[in-house]
Amino acid sequence: MTENSICKRHSIMVNVASIQMYCEHFIIEAQTQIYEKPNLMGRGKITGKCPKGARITYIGRVYRQSDPFYFARTLANLRSSEPFITHYRGLVFKNCIVSDFKIEDKGDDFIYLKLTVATADYIQGNPGDTAS
């Protein structure tokens, strides 16, 4: 049996603010708030909509510095800093802020990081560009 691209996957290096991580999982969540009223026939009618901000979650590994909690302090500071831009496989996310994060130190040469950022901007990018 020969291997093809669906049988193998490599981590992708991404920069999220000042942190470089090897992303193994990536999730985008977005919602639109729908406003609806019943009409005279009793059926619902959409009267308006409001897009909510997107949440982008990166799950992967970060090479551990000498201080394993360096990233915890950095991410805590990012939660209150200026918005930043991040990229993933040709997608561009502007005006991002850190929403939440989880750091696991299992004694390896790297730490496990789950980082969620939020943006109210539209997702941009070139679908043909798969570089990080």
mmCIF file with all atom_site columns, C-alpha atoms in Angstrom:
data_model
loop_
_atom_site.group_PDB
_atom_site.id
_atom_site.type_symbol
_atom_site.label_atom_id
_atom_site.label_alt_id
_atom_site.label_comp_id
_atom_site.label_asym_id
_atom_site.label_entity_id
_atom_site.label_seq_id
_atom_site.pdbx_PDB_ins_code
_atom_site.Cartn_x
_atom_site.Cartn_y
_atom_site.Cartn_z
_atom_site.occupancy
_atom_site.B_iso_or_equiv
_atom_site.pdbx_formal_charge
_atom_site.auth_seq_id
_atom_site.auth_comp_id
_atom_site.auth_asym_id
_atom_site.auth_atom_id
_atom_site.pdbx_PDB_model_num
ATOM 1   C CA . MET A 1 1   ? 0.000   0.000  0.000  1.00 0.00 ? 1   MET A CA 1
ATOM 2   C CA . THR A 1 2   ? 1.427   3.373  -0.931 1.00 0.00 ? 2   THR A CA 1
ATOM 3   C CA . GLU A 1 3   ? 1.102   6.401  1.270  1.00 0.00 ? 3   GLU A CA 1
ATOM 4   C CA . ASN A 1 4   ? -0.647  9.470  -0.006 1.00 0.00 ? 4   ASN A CA 1
ATOM 5   C CA . SER A 1 5   ? -1.228  12.887 1.507  1.00 0.00 ? 5   SER A CA 1
ATOM 6   C CA . ILE A 1 6   ? -4.286  11.739 3.450  1.00 0.00 ? 6   ILE A CA 1
ATOM 7   C CA . CYS A 1 7   ? -2.231  9.085  5.288  1.00 0.00 ? 7   CYS A CA 1
ATOM 8   C CA . LYS A 1 8   ? 0.467   11.443 6.522  1.00 0.00 ? 8   LYS A CA 1
ATOM 9   C CA . ARG A 1 9   ? 0.392   14.891 7.979  1.00 0.00 ? 9   ARG A CA 1
ATOM 10  C CA . HIS A 1 10  ? 3.117   17.150 9.252  1.00 0.00 ? 10  HIS A CA 1
ATOM 11  C CA . SER A 1 11  ? 2.800   19.858 11.871 1.00 0.00 ? 11  SER A CA 1
ATOM 12  C CA . ILE A 1 12  ? 2.708   23.342 10.432 1.00 0.00 ? 12  ILE A CA 1
ATOM 13  C CA . MET A 1 13  ? 4.817   26.121 11.936 1.00 0.00 ? 13  MET A CA 1
ATOM 14  C CA . VAL A 1 14  ? 2.604   29.119 12.752 1.00 0.00 ? 14  VAL A CA 1
ATOM 15  C CA . ASN A 1 15  ? 3.282   32.443 14.427 1.00 0.00 ? 15  ASN A CA 1
ATOM 16  C CA . VAL A 1 16  ? 0.621   33.599 16.846 1.00 0.00 ? 16  VAL A CA 1
ATOM 17  C CA . ALA A 1 17  ? 1.629   37.026 18.101 1.00 0.00 ? 17  ALA A CA 1
ATOM 18  C CA . SER A 1 18  ? 5.137   36.467 19.492 1.00 0.00 ? 18  SER A CA 1
ATOM 19  C CA . ILE A 1 19  ? 4.879   32.670 19.817 1.00 0.00 ? 19  ILE A CA 1
ATOM 20  C CA . GLN A 1 20  ? 6.043   30.135 17.234 1.00 0.00 ? 20  GLN A CA 1
ATOM 21  C CA . MET A 1 21  ? 4.280   26.804 17.505 1.00 0.00 ? 21  MET A CA 1
ATOM 22  C CA . TYR A 1 22  ? 3.976   23.570 15.573 1.00 0.00 ? 22  TYR A CA 1
ATOM 23  C CA . CYS A 1 23  ? 0.253   23.349 14.895 1.00 0.00 ? 23  CYS A CA 1
ATOM 24  C CA . GLU A 1 24  ? -1.176  19.830 14.759 1.00 0.00 ? 24  GLU A CA 1
ATOM 25  C CA . HIS A 1 25  ? -4.879  20.686 14.999 1.00 0.00 ? 25  HIS A CA 1
ATOM 26  C CA . PHE A 1 26  ? -6.707  23.786 13.795 1.00 0.00 ? 26  PHE A CA 1
ATOM 27  C CA . ILE A 1 27  ? -10.326 24.804 14.395 1.00 0.00 ? 27  ILE A CA 1
ATOM 28  C CA . ILE A 1 28  ? -12.355 27.814 13.219 1.00 0.00 ? 28  ILE A CA 1
ATOM 29  C CA . GLU A 1 29  ? -15.716 28.533 14.829 1.00 0.00 ? 29  GLU A CA 1
ATOM 30  C CA . ALA A 1 30  ? -18.063 31.274 13.647 1.00 0.00 ? 30  ALA A CA 1
ATOM 31  C CA . GLN A 1 31  ? -21.724 32.063 14.182 1.00 0.00 ? 31  GLN A CA 1
ATOM 32  C CA . THR A 1 32  ? -24.371 34.455 12.937 1.00 0.00 ? 32  THR A CA 1
ATOM 33  C CA . GLN A 1 33  ? -27.060 35.675 15.307 1.00 0.00 ? 33  GLN A CA 1
ATOM 34  C CA . ILE A 1 34  ? -30.426 35.385 13.553 1.00 0.00 ? 34  ILE A CA 1
ATOM 35  C CA . TYR A 1 35  ? -33.401 37.570 14.536 1.00 0.00 ? 35  TYR A CA 1
ATOM 36  C CA . GLU A 1 36  ? -36.792 36.136 13.754 1.00 0.00 ? 36  GLU A CA 1
ATOM 37  C CA . LYS A 1 37  ? -40.429 37.165 14.246 1.00 0.00 ? 37  LYS A CA 1
ATOM 38  C CA . PRO A 1 38  ? -43.630 35.284 13.539 1.00 0.00 ? 38  PRO A CA 1
ATOM 39  C CA . ASN A 1 39  ? -45.827 36.615 10.729 1.00 0.00 ? 39  ASN A CA 1
ATOM 40  C CA . LEU A 1 40  ? -49.631 36.612 10.613 1.00 0.00 ? 40  LEU A CA 1
ATOM 41  C CA . MET A 1 41  ? -49.669 33.046 9.303  1.00 0.00 ? 41  MET A CA 1
ATOM 42  C CA . GLY A 1 42  ? -47.669 31.885 12.340 1.00 0.00 ? 42  GLY A CA 1
ATOM 43  C CA . ARG A 1 43  ? -44.525 31.178 10.367 1.00 0.00 ? 43  ARG A CA 1
ATOM 44  C CA . GLY A 1 44  ? -41.202 32.570 11.360 1.00 0.00 ? 44  GLY A CA 1
ATOM 45  C CA . LYS A 1 45  ? -39.609 35.290 9.291  1.00 0.00 ? 45  LYS A CA 1
ATOM 46  C CA . ILE A 1 46  ? -35.971 36.302 9.532  1.00 0.00 ? 46  ILE A CA 1
ATOM 47  C CA . THR A 1 47  ? -35.891 40.023 10.222 1.00 0.00 ? 47  THR A CA 1
ATOM 48  C CA . GLY A 1 48  ? -32.181 40.523 10.678 1.00 0.00 ? 48  GLY A CA 1
ATOM 49  C CA . LYS A 1 49  ? -28.819 38.938 11.257 1.00 0.00 ? 49  LYS A CA 1
ATOM 50  C CA . CYS A 1 50  ? -25.602 39.880 12.977 1.00 0.00 ? 50  CYS A CA 1
ATOM 51  C CA . PRO A 1 51  ? -22.318 37.996 12.409 1.00 0.00 ? 51  PRO A CA 1
ATOM 52  C CA . LYS A 1 52  ? -20.422 37.228 15.606 1.00 0.00 ? 52  LYS A CA 1
ATOM 53  C CA . GLY A 1 53  ? -16.681 37.128 15.934 1.00 0.00 ? 53  GLY A CA 1
ATOM 54  C CA . ALA A 1 54  ? -14.784 34.041 14.793 1.00 0.00 ? 54  ALA A CA 1
ATOM 55  C CA . ARG A 1 55  ? -12.775 31.914 17.217 1.00 0.00 ? 55  ARG A CA 1
ATOM 56  C CA . ILE A 1 56  ? -9.595  30.327 15.907 1.00 0.00 ? 56  ILE A CA 1
ATOM 57  C CA . THR A 1 57  ? -8.023  27.518 17.930 1.00 0.00 ? 57  THR A CA 1
ATOM 58  C CA . TYR A 1 58  ? -4.462  26.291 17.413 1.00 0.00 ? 58  TYR A CA 1
ATOM 59  C CA . ILE A 1 59  ? -3.464  23.044 19.128 1.00 0.00 ? 59  ILE A CA 1
ATOM 60  C CA . GLY A 1 60  ? 0.127   21.904 19.021 1.00 0.00 ? 60  GLY A CA 1
ATOM 61  C CA . ARG A 1 61  ? 3.588   22.034 20.509 1.00 0.00 ? 61  ARG A CA 1
ATOM 62  C CA . VAL A 1 62  ? 6.016   24.796 21.395 1.00 0.00 ? 62  VAL A CA 1
ATOM 63  C CA . TYR A 1 63  ? 9.713   24.247 21.994 1.00 0.00 ? 63  TYR A CA 1
ATOM 64  C CA . ARG A 1 64  ? 10.172  24.689 25.734 1.00 0.00 ? 64  ARG A CA 1
ATOM 65  C CA . GLN A 1 65  ? 12.384  27.517 26.923 1.00 0.00 ? 65  GLN A CA 1
ATOM 66  C CA . SER A 1 66  ? 14.469  27.115 30.064 1.00 0.00 ? 66  SER A CA 1
ATOM 67  C CA . ASP A 1 67  ? 11.474  28.471 31.993 1.00 0.00 ? 67  ASP A CA 1
ATOM 68  C CA . PRO A 1 68  ? 8.403   26.330 31.190 1.00 0.00 ? 68  PRO A CA 1
ATOM 69  C CA . PHE A 1 69  ? 6.033   29.067 32.337 1.00 0.00 ? 69  PHE A CA 1
ATOM 70  C CA . TYR A 1 70  ? 7.508   31.707 30.027 1.00 0.00 ? 70  TYR A CA 1
ATOM 71  C CA . PHE A 1 71  ? 4.587   31.095 27.655 1.00 0.00 ? 71  PHE A CA 1
ATOM 72  C CA . ALA A 1 72  ? 2.010   31.330 30.433 1.00 0.00 ? 72  ALA A CA 1
ATOM 73  C CA . ARG A 1 73  ? 3.269   34.820 31.305 1.00 0.00 ? 73  ARG A CA 1
ATOM 74  C CA . THR A 1 74  ? 3.527   35.802 27.622 1.00 0.00 ? 74  THR A CA 1
ATOM 75  C CA . LEU A 1 75  ? 0.007   34.616 26.834 1.00 0.00 ? 75  LEU A CA 1
ATOM 76  C CA . ALA A 1 76  ? -1.414  36.266 29.941 1.00 0.00 ? 76  ALA A CA 1
ATOM 77  C CA . ASN A 1 77  ? 0.150   39.543 28.786 1.00 0.00 ? 77  ASN A CA 1
ATOM 78  C CA . LEU A 1 78  ? -1.198  39.067 25.246 1.00 0.00 ? 78  LEU A CA 1
ATOM 79  C CA . ARG A 1 79  ? -4.754  38.894 26.552 1.00 0.00 ? 79  ARG A CA 1
ATOM 80  C CA . SER A 1 80  ? -4.553  42.578 27.365 1.00 0.00 ? 80  SER A CA 1
ATOM 81  C CA . SER A 1 81  ? -2.272  43.732 24.530 1.00 0.00 ? 81  SER A CA 1
ATOM 82  C CA . GLU A 1 82  ? -2.919  45.264 21.131 1.00 0.00 ? 82  GLU A CA 1
ATOM 83  C CA . PRO A 1 83  ? -4.635  43.141 18.470 1.00 0.00 ? 83  PRO A CA 1
ATOM 84  C CA . PHE A 1 84  ? -2.335  41.142 16.190 1.00 0.00 ? 84  PHE A CA 1
ATOM 85  C CA . ILE A 1 85  ? -2.415  39.311 12.829 1.00 0.00 ? 85  ILE A CA 1
ATOM 86  C CA . THR A 1 86  ? -1.960  35.560 12.463 1.00 0.00 ? 86  THR A CA 1
ATOM 87  C CA . HIS A 1 87  ? -1.875  33.245 9.432  1.00 0.00 ? 87  HIS A CA 1
ATOM 88  C CA . TYR A 1 88  ? -2.693  29.600 8.768  1.00 0.00 ? 88  TYR A CA 1
ATOM 89  C CA . ARG A 1 89  ? -2.289  27.897 5.372  1.00 0.00 ? 89  ARG A CA 1
ATOM 90  C CA . GLY A 1 90  ? -3.023  31.021 3.363  1.00 0.00 ? 90  GLY A CA 1
ATOM 91  C CA . LEU A 1 91  ? -5.792  32.290 5.646  1.00 0.00 ? 91  LEU A CA 1
ATOM 92  C CA . VAL A 1 92  ? -5.259  35.671 7.281  1.00 0.00 ? 92  VAL A CA 1
ATOM 93  C CA . PHE A 1 93  ? -6.857  36.599 10.586 1.00 0.00 ? 93  PHE A CA 1
ATOM 94  C CA . LYS A 1 94  ? -6.582  40.298 11.489 1.00 0.00 ? 94  LYS A CA 1
ATOM 95  C CA . ASN A 1 95  ? -7.250  42.147 14.744 1.00 0.00 ? 95  ASN A CA 1
ATOM 96  C CA . CYS A 1 96  ? -6.956  38.993 16.842 1.00 0.00 ? 96  CYS A CA 1
ATOM 97  C CA . ILE A 1 97  ? -6.940  38.923 20.601 1.00 0.00 ? 97  ILE A CA 1
ATOM 98  C CA . VAL A 1 98  ? -6.115  35.971 22.854 1.00 0.00 ? 98  VAL A CA 1
ATOM 99  C CA . SER A 1 99  ? -9.364  34.514 24.143 1.00 0.00 ? 99  SER A CA 1
ATOM 100 C CA . ASP A 1 100 ? -8.043  31.597 26.180 1.00 0.00 ? 100 ASP A CA 1
ATOM 101 C CA . PHE A 1 101 ? -5.160  29.160 26.385 1.00 0.00 ? 101 PHE A CA 1
ATOM 102 C CA . LYS A 1 102 ? -4.112  25.911 28.028 1.00 0.00 ? 102 LYS A CA 1
ATOM 103 C CA . ILE A 1 103 ? -0.495  24.889 28.612 1.00 0.00 ? 103 ILE A CA 1
ATOM 104 C CA . GLU A 1 104 ? 0.648   21.371 29.526 1.00 0.00 ? 104 GLU A CA 1
ATOM 105 C CA . ASP A 1 105 ? 4.218   20.579 30.551 1.00 0.00 ? 105 ASP A CA 1
ATOM 106 C CA . LYS A 1 106 ? 4.767   16.810 30.503 1.00 0.00 ? 106 LYS A CA 1
ATOM 107 C CA . GLY A 1 107 ? 8.524   16.957 31.027 1.00 0.00 ? 107 GLY A CA 1
ATOM 108 C CA . ASP A 1 108 ? 9.372   16.744 27.312 1.00 0.00 ? 108 ASP A CA 1
ATOM 109 C CA . ASP A 1 109 ? 11.545  19.155 25.337 1.00 0.00 ? 109 ASP A CA 1
ATOM 110 C CA . PHE A 1 110 ? 8.364   20.930 24.306 1.00 0.00 ? 110 PHE A CA 1
ATOM 111 C CA . ILE A 1 111 ? 5.117   22.029 25.907 1.00 0.00 ? 111 ILE A CA 1
ATOM 112 C CA . TYR A 1 112 ? 1.634   21.335 24.651 1.00 0.00 ? 112 TYR A CA 1
ATOM 113 C CA . LEU A 1 113 ? -0.364  24.456 23.856 1.00 0.00 ? 113 LEU A CA 1
ATOM 114 C CA . LYS A 1 114 ? -4.020  25.017 23.041 1.00 0.00 ? 114 LYS A CA 1
ATOM 115 C CA . LEU A 1 115 ? -4.468  28.652 22.069 1.00 0.00 ? 115 LEU A CA 1
ATOM 116 C CA . THR A 1 116 ? -7.746  30.299 21.054 1.00 0.00 ? 116 THR A CA 1
ATOM 117 C CA . VAL A 1 117 ? -7.851  33.745 19.516 1.00 0.00 ? 117 VAL A CA 1
ATOM 118 C CA . ALA A 1 118 ? -10.900 35.769 18.509 1.00 0.00 ? 118 ALA A CA 1
ATOM 119 C CA . THR A 1 119 ? -11.501 38.281 15.754 1.00 0.00 ? 119 THR A CA 1
ATOM 120 C CA . ALA A 1 120 ? -14.522 40.217 14.546 1.00 0.00 ? 120 ALA A CA 1
ATOM 121 C CA . ASP A 1 121 ? -12.921 40.780 11.124 1.00 0.00 ? 121 ASP A CA 1
ATOM 122 C CA . TYR A 1 122 ? -13.714 38.748 8.037  1.00 0.00 ? 122 TYR A CA 1
ATOM 123 C CA . ILE A 1 123 ? -11.363 35.871 7.250  1.00 0.00 ? 123 ILE A CA 1
ATOM 124 C CA . GLN A 1 124 ? -9.154  36.732 4.317  1.00 0.00 ? 124 GLN A CA 1
ATOM 125 C CA . GLY A 1 125 ? -6.636  34.879 2.232  1.00 0.00 ? 125 GLY A CA 1
ATOM 126 C CA . ASN A 1 126 ? -5.793  33.051 -0.934 1.00 0.00 ? 126 ASN A CA 1
ATOM 127 C CA . PRO A 1 127 ? -7.235  29.497 -0.960 1.00 0.00 ? 127 PRO A CA 1
ATOM 128 C CA . GLY A 1 128 ? -4.406  28.368 -3.265 1.00 0.00 ? 128 GLY A CA 1
ATOM 129 C CA . ASP A 1 129 ? -1.716  29.480 -0.811 1.00 0.00 ? 129 ASP A CA 1
ATOM 130 C CA . THR A 1 130 ? -1.056  26.624 1.625  1.00 0.00 ? 130 THR A CA 1
ATOM 131 C CA . ALA A 1 131 ? 2.069   28.078 3.233  1.00 0.00 ? 131 ALA A CA 1
ATOM 132 C CA . SER A 1 132 ? 1.794   28.924 6.915  1.00 0.00 ? 132 SER A CA 1
#
